[in-house]
PDB file of C-alpha atoms in Angstrom:
ATOM      1  CA  GLN M   1      -6.156  -9.141 -17.948  1.00 66.00           C
ATOM      2  CA  LYS M   2      -6.342  -8.270 -14.234  1.00 72.00           C
ATOM      3  CA  GLU M   3      -7.962  -4.668 -13.646  1.00 90.00           C
ATOM      4  CA  VAL M   4      -4.978  -3.797 -11.289  1.00 94.00           C
ATOM      5  CA  GLU M   5      -1.823  -5.733 -11.568  1.00 95.00           C
ATOM      6  CA  GLN M   6       1.074  -5.726  -9.401  1.00 95.00           C
ATOM      7  CA  ASN M   7       4.388  -8.132  -9.440  1.00 88.00           C
ATOM      8  CA  SER M   8       3.955 -10.281  -5.967  1.00 84.00           C
ATOM      9  CA  GLY M   9       7.246 -10.300  -5.332  1.00 85.00           C
ATOM     10  CA  PRO M  10       9.089 -10.972  -3.033  1.00 92.00           C
ATOM     11  CA  LEU M  11      11.141  -7.912  -3.702  1.00 96.00           C
ATOM     12  CA  SER M  12      14.274  -7.606  -1.709  1.00 97.00           C
ATOM     13  CA  VAL M  13      15.935  -4.426  -1.043  1.00 97.00           C
ATOM     14  CA  PRO M  14      19.014  -3.745   0.956  1.00 97.00           C
ATOM     15  CA  GLU M  15      18.740  -1.347   3.793  1.00 98.00           C
ATOM     16  CA  GLY M  16      19.083   2.352   2.999  1.00 97.00           C
ATOM     17  CA  ALA M  17      18.702   1.719  -1.056  1.00 98.00           C
ATOM     18  CA  ILE M  18      15.376   2.814  -3.020  1.00 98.00           C
ATOM     19  CA  ALA M  19      12.626   0.441  -3.286  1.00 97.00           C
ATOM     20  CA  SER M  20      10.476   0.786  -6.481  1.00 97.00           C
ATOM     21  CA  LEU M  21       7.042  -0.826  -6.819  1.00 97.00           C
ATOM     22  CA  ASN M  22       5.106  -0.824  -9.604  1.00 97.00           C
ATOM     23  CA  CYS M  23       1.279  -1.093 -10.667  1.00 97.00           C
ATOM     24  CA  THR M  24      -0.432  -1.238 -14.140  1.00 96.00           C
ATOM     25  CA  TYR M  25      -4.201  -0.534 -14.436  1.00 95.00           C
ATOM     26  CA  SER M  26      -6.592  -1.432 -17.419  1.00 93.00           C
ATOM     27  CA  ASP M  27      -9.404   1.000 -16.917  1.00 88.00           C
ATOM     28  CA  ARG M  28      -8.702   4.230 -18.570  1.00 86.00           C
ATOM     29  CA  VAL M  29     -11.503   6.355 -16.883  1.00 85.00           C
ATOM     30  CA  SER M  30      -9.398   5.405 -13.747  1.00 86.00           C
ATOM     31  CA  GLN M  31      -8.963   8.974 -11.762  1.00 87.00           C
ATOM     32  CA  SER M  32      -7.589   8.216  -8.297  1.00 93.00           C
ATOM     33  CA  PHE M  33      -4.845   6.273  -7.227  1.00 96.00           C
ATOM     34  CA  PHE M  34      -3.418   5.076  -3.859  1.00 96.00           C
ATOM     35  CA  TRP M  35      -0.860   2.785  -2.309  1.00 97.00           C
ATOM     36  CA  TYR M  36      -1.493   0.792   0.807  1.00 97.00           C
ATOM     37  CA  ARG M  37       0.922  -0.724   3.155  1.00 98.00           C
ATOM     38  CA  GLN M  38       0.094  -3.814   4.981  1.00 97.00           C
ATOM     39  CA  TYR M  39       2.185  -5.732   7.447  1.00 97.00           C
ATOM     40  CA  SER M  40       1.504  -9.079   8.034  1.00 95.00           C
ATOM     41  CA  GLY M  41      -1.490  -9.647  10.296  1.00 94.00           C
ATOM     42  CA  LYS M  42      -2.418  -6.377  10.202  1.00 97.00           C
ATOM     43  CA  SER M  43      -4.980  -4.227   8.290  1.00 97.00           C
ATOM     44  CA  PRO M  44      -4.097  -2.013   5.326  1.00 97.00           C
ATOM     45  CA  GLU M  45      -2.905   1.541   6.095  1.00 96.00           C
ATOM     46  CA  LEU M  46      -3.247   4.389   3.566  1.00 95.00           C
ATOM     47  CA  ILE M  47       0.369   5.929   2.763  1.00 96.00           C
ATOM     48  CA  MET M  48      -0.003   7.675  -0.390  1.00 96.00           C
ATOM     49  CA  SER M  49      -2.959   9.049  -2.786  1.00 95.00           C
ATOM     50  CA  ILE M  50      -2.053  10.622  -6.265  1.00 96.00           C
ATOM     51  CA  TYR M  51      -4.570  11.880  -8.644  1.00 94.00           C
ATOM     52  CA  SER M  52      -2.791  13.610 -11.551  1.00 94.00           C
ATOM     53  CA  ASN M  53       0.239  13.165 -13.694  1.00 96.00           C
ATOM     54  CA  GLY M  54       3.594  13.457 -12.447  1.00 97.00           C
ATOM     55  CA  ASP M  55       5.211  13.018  -8.928  1.00 97.00           C
ATOM     56  CA  LYS M  56       4.102  13.516  -5.336  1.00 97.00           C
ATOM     57  CA  GLU M  57       6.332  13.327  -2.595  1.00 98.00           C
ATOM     58  CA  ASP M  58       5.526  12.800   1.050  1.00 96.00           C
ATOM     59  CA  GLY M  59       8.510  12.181   3.215  1.00 97.00           C
ATOM     60  CA  ARG M  60      10.482   9.149   2.153  1.00 98.00           C
ATOM     61  CA  PHE M  61       7.509   8.226  -0.091  1.00 98.00           C
ATOM     62  CA  THR M  62       7.082   9.434  -3.845  1.00 98.00           C
ATOM     63  CA  ALA M  63       4.336   8.447  -5.819  1.00 98.00           C
ATOM     64  CA  GLN M  64       4.599   8.863  -9.803  1.00 98.00           C
ATOM     65  CA  LEU M  65       1.405   8.514 -11.877  1.00 97.00           C
ATOM     66  CA  ASN M  66       1.649   8.284 -15.635  1.00 96.00           C
ATOM     67  CA  LYS M  67      -1.995   7.943 -17.013  1.00 94.00           C
ATOM     68  CA  ALA M  68      -0.982   7.726 -20.645  1.00 94.00           C
ATOM     69  CA  SER M  69       0.855   4.416 -19.822  1.00 95.00           C
ATOM     70  CA  GLN M  70      -1.727   3.459 -17.390  1.00 95.00           C
ATOM     71  CA  TYR M  71       1.167   2.957 -14.761  1.00 95.00           C
ATOM     72  CA  VAL M  72       1.994   4.133 -11.138  1.00 97.00           C
ATOM     73  CA  SER M  73       4.655   3.635  -8.949  1.00 97.00           C
ATOM     74  CA  LEU M  74       5.794   4.061  -5.311  1.00 98.00           C
ATOM     75  CA  LEU M  75       9.460   4.898  -4.503  1.00 98.00           C
ATOM     76  CA  ILE M  76      10.562   4.247  -0.875  1.00 98.00           C
ATOM     77  CA  ARG M  77      13.789   6.323  -0.300  1.00 98.00           C
ATOM     78  CA  ASP M  78      16.513   5.178   2.388  1.00 98.00           C
ATOM     79  CA  SER M  79      14.589   1.979   2.768  1.00 98.00           C
ATOM     80  CA  GLN M  80      14.168   0.779   6.415  1.00 97.00           C
ATOM     81  CA  PRO M  81      13.322  -2.891   7.937  1.00 97.00           C
ATOM     82  CA  SER M  82      10.503  -1.213   9.180  1.00 97.00           C
ATOM     83  CA  ASP M  83       9.279  -0.633   5.540  1.00 98.00           C
ATOM     84  CA  SER M  84       8.943  -4.390   5.120  1.00 98.00           C
ATOM     85  CA  ALA M  85       5.533  -5.279   4.243  1.00 97.00           C
ATOM     86  CA  THR M  86       2.815  -5.808   1.563  1.00 97.00           C
ATOM     87  CA  TYR M  87       2.269  -2.765  -0.573  1.00 97.00           C
ATOM     88  CA  LEU M  88      -1.286  -2.745  -2.265  1.00 97.00           C
ATOM     89  CA  CYS M  89      -1.865  -0.678  -5.277  1.00 97.00           C
ATOM     90  CA  ALA M  90      -5.719   0.632  -5.361  1.00 95.00           C
ATOM     91  CA  VAL M  91      -7.418   2.477  -8.300  1.00 95.00           C
ATOM     92  CA  ASN M  92     -11.006   4.072  -8.264  1.00 90.00           C
ATOM     93  CA  SER M  93     -12.802   4.867 -11.768  1.00 78.00           C
ATOM     94  CA  ARG M  94     -14.850   8.067 -11.835  1.00 71.00           C
ATOM     95  CA  GLY M  95     -18.385   7.457 -10.777  1.00 74.00           C
ATOM     96  CA  ALA M  96     -17.407   4.603  -8.777  1.00 79.00           C
ATOM     97  CA  GLN M  97     -17.420   3.813  -4.915  1.00 83.00           C
ATOM     98  CA  LYS M  98     -15.345   1.190  -4.741  1.00 89.00           C
ATOM     99  CA  LEU M  99     -11.477   0.794  -5.093  1.00 92.00           C
ATOM    100  CA  VAL M 100     -10.012  -2.311  -6.929  1.00 92.00           C
ATOM    101  CA  PHE M 101      -6.835  -3.560  -5.507  1.00 94.00           C
ATOM    102  CA  GLY M 102      -4.090  -5.308  -7.070  1.00 94.00           C
ATOM    103  CA  GLN M 103      -2.561  -8.431  -5.415  1.00 93.00           C
ATOM    104  CA  GLY M 104       0.186  -6.657  -3.366  1.00 95.00           C
ATOM    105  CA  THR M 105       3.911  -6.763  -3.637  1.00 96.00           C
ATOM    106  CA  ARG M 106       5.817  -8.074  -0.720  1.00 96.00           C
ATOM    107  CA  LEU M 107       9.024  -6.191   0.170  1.00 97.00           C
ATOM    108  CA  THR M 108      11.634  -7.223   2.342  1.00 97.00           C
ATOM    109  CA  ILE M 109      14.335  -4.681   3.371  1.00 97.00           C
ATOM    110  CA  ASN M 110      17.511  -6.596   4.394  1.00 95.00           C
ATOM    111  CA  PRO M 111      19.683  -4.789   6.898  1.00 92.00           C
TER     112      PRO M 111
ATOM    113  CA  GLY R   1      -7.756  11.965  11.783  1.00 66.00           C
ATOM    114  CA  ALA R   2      -9.493   9.552   9.725  1.00 89.00           C
ATOM    115  CA  VAL R   3      -9.546   6.626  12.404  1.00 94.00           C
ATOM    116  CA  VAL R   4     -11.592   3.484  12.047  1.00 97.00           C
ATOM    117  CA  SER R   5     -12.328   1.363  14.956  1.00 97.00           C
ATOM    118  CA  GLN R   6     -13.630  -2.294  14.713  1.00 98.00           C
ATOM    119  CA  HIS R   7     -15.078  -4.352  17.660  1.00 98.00           C
ATOM    120  CA  PRO R   8     -14.346  -7.116  18.626  1.00 98.00           C
ATOM    121  CA  SER R   9     -10.915  -7.519  17.358  1.00 98.00           C
ATOM    122  CA  ARG R  10     -10.794 -11.159  17.771  1.00 98.00           C
ATOM    123  CA  VAL R  11     -13.817 -13.549  18.195  1.00 98.00           C
ATOM    124  CA  ILE R  12     -14.141 -17.149  18.794  1.00 98.00           C
ATOM    125  CA  CYS R  13     -17.765 -18.658  17.978  1.00 96.00           C
ATOM    126  CA  LYS R  14     -19.432 -22.231  17.756  1.00 97.00           C
ATOM    127  CA  SER R  15     -20.456 -23.396  14.329  1.00 97.00           C
ATOM    128  CA  GLY R  16     -24.087 -22.526  13.857  1.00 97.00           C
ATOM    129  CA  THR R  17     -24.030 -19.294  15.839  1.00 97.00           C
ATOM    130  CA  SER R  18     -24.044 -15.842  14.567  1.00 97.00           C
ATOM    131  CA  VAL R  19     -21.509 -13.147  15.054  1.00 98.00           C
ATOM    132  CA  LYS R  20     -21.601  -9.569  14.828  1.00 98.00           C
ATOM    133  CA  ILE R  21     -18.787  -7.183  13.797  1.00 98.00           C
ATOM    134  CA  GLU R  22     -19.186  -3.227  14.475  1.00 97.00           C
ATOM    135  CA  CYS R  23     -17.131  -0.794  12.375  1.00 97.00           C
ATOM    136  CA  ARG R  24     -16.970   3.077  13.624  1.00 96.00           C
ATOM    137  CA  SER R  25     -15.748   6.031  12.258  1.00 95.00           C
ATOM    138  CA  LEU R  26     -14.248   8.003  15.124  1.00 95.00           C
ATOM    139  CA  ASP R  27     -13.375  11.400  13.943  1.00 92.00           C
ATOM    140  CA  PHE R  28     -15.430  11.601  10.719  1.00 92.00           C
ATOM    141  CA  GLN R  29     -18.703  10.781   9.094  1.00 92.00           C
ATOM    142  CA  ALA R  30     -18.564   8.030   6.827  1.00 91.00           C
ATOM    143  CA  THR R  31     -20.863   8.239   3.749  1.00 87.00           C
ATOM    144  CA  THR R  32     -19.788   5.085   2.447  1.00 92.00           C
ATOM    145  CA  MET R  33     -18.404   1.789   4.327  1.00 95.00           C
ATOM    146  CA  PHE R  34     -17.092  -1.197   2.795  1.00 96.00           C
ATOM    147  CA  TRP R  35     -16.363  -4.545   4.172  1.00 97.00           C
ATOM    148  CA  TYR R  36     -13.607  -6.845   2.935  1.00 97.00           C
ATOM    149  CA  ARG R  37     -12.632 -10.501   3.577  1.00 97.00           C
ATOM    150  CA  GLN R  38      -9.050 -11.652   3.896  1.00 96.00           C
ATOM    151  CA  PHE R  39      -7.854 -15.199   3.920  1.00 94.00           C
ATOM    152  CA  PRO R  40      -4.136 -15.820   5.017  1.00 90.00           C
ATOM    153  CA  LYS R  41      -1.861 -14.954   2.474  1.00 87.00           C
ATOM    154  CA  GLN R  42      -4.339 -13.663   0.000  1.00 89.00           C
ATOM    155  CA  SER R  43      -5.370 -10.334  -1.030  1.00 88.00           C
ATOM    156  CA  LEU R  44      -8.251  -8.472   0.065  1.00 93.00           C
ATOM    157  CA  MET R  45     -11.773  -9.330  -1.382  1.00 94.00           C
ATOM    158  CA  LEU R  46     -14.662  -6.798  -1.383  1.00 95.00           C
ATOM    159  CA  MET R  47     -17.992  -8.107   0.231  1.00 97.00           C
ATOM    160  CA  ALA R  48     -20.098  -5.102   0.075  1.00 96.00           C
ATOM    161  CA  THR R  49     -20.424  -1.654  -0.138  1.00 94.00           C
ATOM    162  CA  SER R  50     -22.947   0.341   2.325  1.00 92.00           C
ATOM    163  CA  ASN R  51     -24.082   4.018   2.198  1.00 89.00           C
ATOM    164  CA  GLU R  52     -25.936   5.081   5.356  1.00 85.00           C
ATOM    165  CA  GLY R  53     -29.677   4.681   5.339  1.00 83.00           C
ATOM    166  CA  SER R  54     -29.549   2.168   2.139  1.00 86.00           C
ATOM    167  CA  LYS R  55     -29.130  -1.334   1.470  1.00 89.00           C
ATOM    168  CA  ALA R  56     -25.831  -2.510   0.933  1.00 93.00           C
ATOM    169  CA  THR R  57     -24.437  -3.611  -2.318  1.00 94.00           C
ATOM    170  CA  TYR R  58     -22.895  -7.015  -2.269  1.00 96.00           C
ATOM    171  CA  GLU R  59     -20.438  -8.269  -4.776  1.00 95.00           C
ATOM    172  CA  GLN R  60     -21.038 -11.485  -6.832  1.00 95.00           C
ATOM    173  CA  GLY R  61     -20.784 -14.657  -4.897  1.00 95.00           C
ATOM    174  CA  VAL R  62     -21.111 -12.846  -1.595  1.00 96.00           C
ATOM    175  CA  GLU R  63     -24.482 -14.168   0.148  1.00 95.00           C
ATOM    176  CA  LYS R  64     -26.327 -11.198   1.545  1.00 93.00           C
ATOM    177  CA  ASP R  65     -28.567 -13.500   3.685  1.00 95.00           C
ATOM    178  CA  LYS R  66     -25.754 -14.882   5.286  1.00 97.00           C
ATOM    179  CA  PHE R  67     -23.548 -11.484   5.688  1.00 97.00           C
ATOM    180  CA  LEU R  68     -26.073  -8.810   6.926  1.00 96.00           C
ATOM    181  CA  ILE R  69     -24.759  -5.388   6.609  1.00 95.00           C
ATOM    182  CA  ASN R  70     -26.727  -2.580   8.542  1.00 92.00           C
ATOM    183  CA  HIS R  71     -25.126   1.064   8.385  1.00 90.00           C
ATOM    184  CA  ALA R  72     -27.843   2.987  10.548  1.00 84.00           C
ATOM    185  CA  SER R  73     -25.865   5.936  11.080  1.00 90.00           C
ATOM    186  CA  LEU R  74     -22.887   8.119   9.495  1.00 91.00           C
ATOM    187  CA  THR R  75     -20.454   6.646  11.973  1.00 94.00           C
ATOM    188  CA  LEU R  76     -21.705   3.142  12.294  1.00 94.00           C
ATOM    189  CA  SER R  77     -21.769  -0.070  10.058  1.00 95.00           C
ATOM    190  CA  THR R  78     -22.530  -3.630  11.527  1.00 96.00           C
ATOM    191  CA  LEU R  79     -21.569  -6.731   9.699  1.00 97.00           C
ATOM    192  CA  THR R  80     -23.515  -9.974  11.092  1.00 97.00           C
ATOM    193  CA  VAL R  81     -22.184 -13.513   9.840  1.00 98.00           C
ATOM    194  CA  THR R  82     -25.123 -15.756  10.344  1.00 97.00           C
ATOM    195  CA  SER R  83     -25.153 -19.323  10.928  1.00 97.00           C
ATOM    196  CA  ALA R  84     -21.378 -19.310  10.914  1.00 97.00           C
ATOM    197  CA  HIS R  85     -19.364 -22.427   9.699  1.00 97.00           C
ATOM    198  CA  PRO R  86     -15.557 -23.078  10.056  1.00 97.00           C
ATOM    199  CA  GLU R  87     -15.155 -22.041   6.487  1.00 96.00           C
ATOM    200  CA  ASP R  88     -16.130 -18.648   7.388  1.00 97.00           C
ATOM    201  CA  SER R  89     -13.207 -18.216   9.896  1.00 97.00           C
ATOM    202  CA  SER R  90     -11.266 -15.197   8.205  1.00 97.00           C
ATOM    203  CA  PHE R  91      -9.866 -11.640   8.644  1.00 98.00           C
ATOM    204  CA  TYR R  92     -12.644  -9.253   8.152  1.00 98.00           C
ATOM    205  CA  ILE R  93     -11.862  -5.587   7.754  1.00 98.00           C
ATOM    206  CA  CYS R  94     -13.921  -2.398   7.454  1.00 98.00           C
ATOM    207  CA  SER R  95     -13.163   0.674   5.531  1.00 97.00           C
ATOM    208  CA  ALA R  96     -14.883   3.843   5.285  1.00 95.00           C
ATOM    209  CA  ARG R  97     -14.543   7.081   3.474  1.00 92.00           C
ATOM    210  CA  GLU R  98     -15.799  10.408   4.353  1.00 84.00           C
ATOM    211  CA  GLY R  99     -16.662  12.167   0.860  1.00 78.00           C
ATOM    212  CA  GLY R 100     -13.114  11.770  -1.294  1.00 78.00           C
ATOM    213  CA  HIS R 101     -11.900   8.666  -2.586  1.00 81.00           C
ATOM    214  CA  GLU R 102      -9.534   7.917   0.142  1.00 90.00           C
ATOM    215  CA  GLN R 103     -10.477   4.563   2.404  1.00 93.00           C
ATOM    216  CA  TYR R 104      -9.438   4.341   5.775  1.00 95.00           C
ATOM    217  CA  PHE R 105      -9.562   1.181   7.091  1.00 97.00           C
ATOM    218  CA  GLY R 106     -10.446  -0.527  10.542  1.00 97.00           C
ATOM    219  CA  PRO R 107      -7.765  -2.796  12.389  1.00 98.00           C
ATOM    220  CA  GLY R 108      -9.937  -5.842  11.473  1.00 98.00           C
ATOM    221  CA  THR R 109     -11.639  -8.553  13.361  1.00 98.00           C
ATOM    222  CA  ARG R 110     -10.238 -12.105  13.217  1.00 98.00           C
ATOM    223  CA  LEU R 111     -13.068 -14.642  13.153  1.00 98.00           C
ATOM    224  CA  THR R 112     -12.761 -18.074  14.166  1.00 98.00           C
ATOM    225  CA  VAL R 113     -15.591 -20.539  13.825  1.00 97.00           C
ATOM    226  CA  THR R 114     -14.892 -23.938  15.809  1.00 97.00           C
TER     227      THR R 114
END
C-alpha cells in the first residue's frame, strides 16, 4: 500500500462546476496535510494546508480533513480552465522533515 | 512572501562535465531545504534533505558522491551533478521551509546532458 494515494485521473469537470480531488494516507500519526498545484512543465505551488479535522476554506478552494478515515480532499468551486493542472497531495508525519507526496491527480476543466 | 529562486532555469552540458544548481530562499531563512527530481509525466522524487551547516540526508538509491549538496547558509543550498550523463537529464526542483511544515518550491532547473 502506498503511503499517500490519489486517483491519477484524468478527472474532467465542466467549467463552473465543483471539482473534487481525493487523497488517502496510511500513516496514522500524520499531522500536516498539503495540496499543491503543478502546471505542466512548472514546479509545484502550495495552494492549501490543513492541520485539524474539518474544513478549511480559502477563496474557491476548500480542504477537508478526516483523520479517523485518513482522508483529505480538495474542492474547487466555480472551476475555471486555468485550474487545469495536476494536483498533488502531500503529508507530513510528526517529527519528520520531509513530505510524502501522492502521484497526483490530473484535472482538466472543460470550457 | 515565501519566495524560492533557482539558478539556472535551464542548462545544457556535455556528458562527463559537472553542473551546479543554486537554490535561494529570498524572503525567509530556510532551516531545511529539499532537492527533488522529476522525469516527464512522473511524480516528484525526493533526492535529499539538507539542513544548514549539516551533511545532507540522501534518499535510498541516490548516489551522494554524484549529487553533491551544500547548504552553506540559511538562504542558499547548492546541488552539483558531477560527471553528468544523459540519464541525469531531468527537471531538478528545490524546496525550502522556514520552521513550519509548509514547503515552498523553486521554479526548477531543466538539465539536459548531451
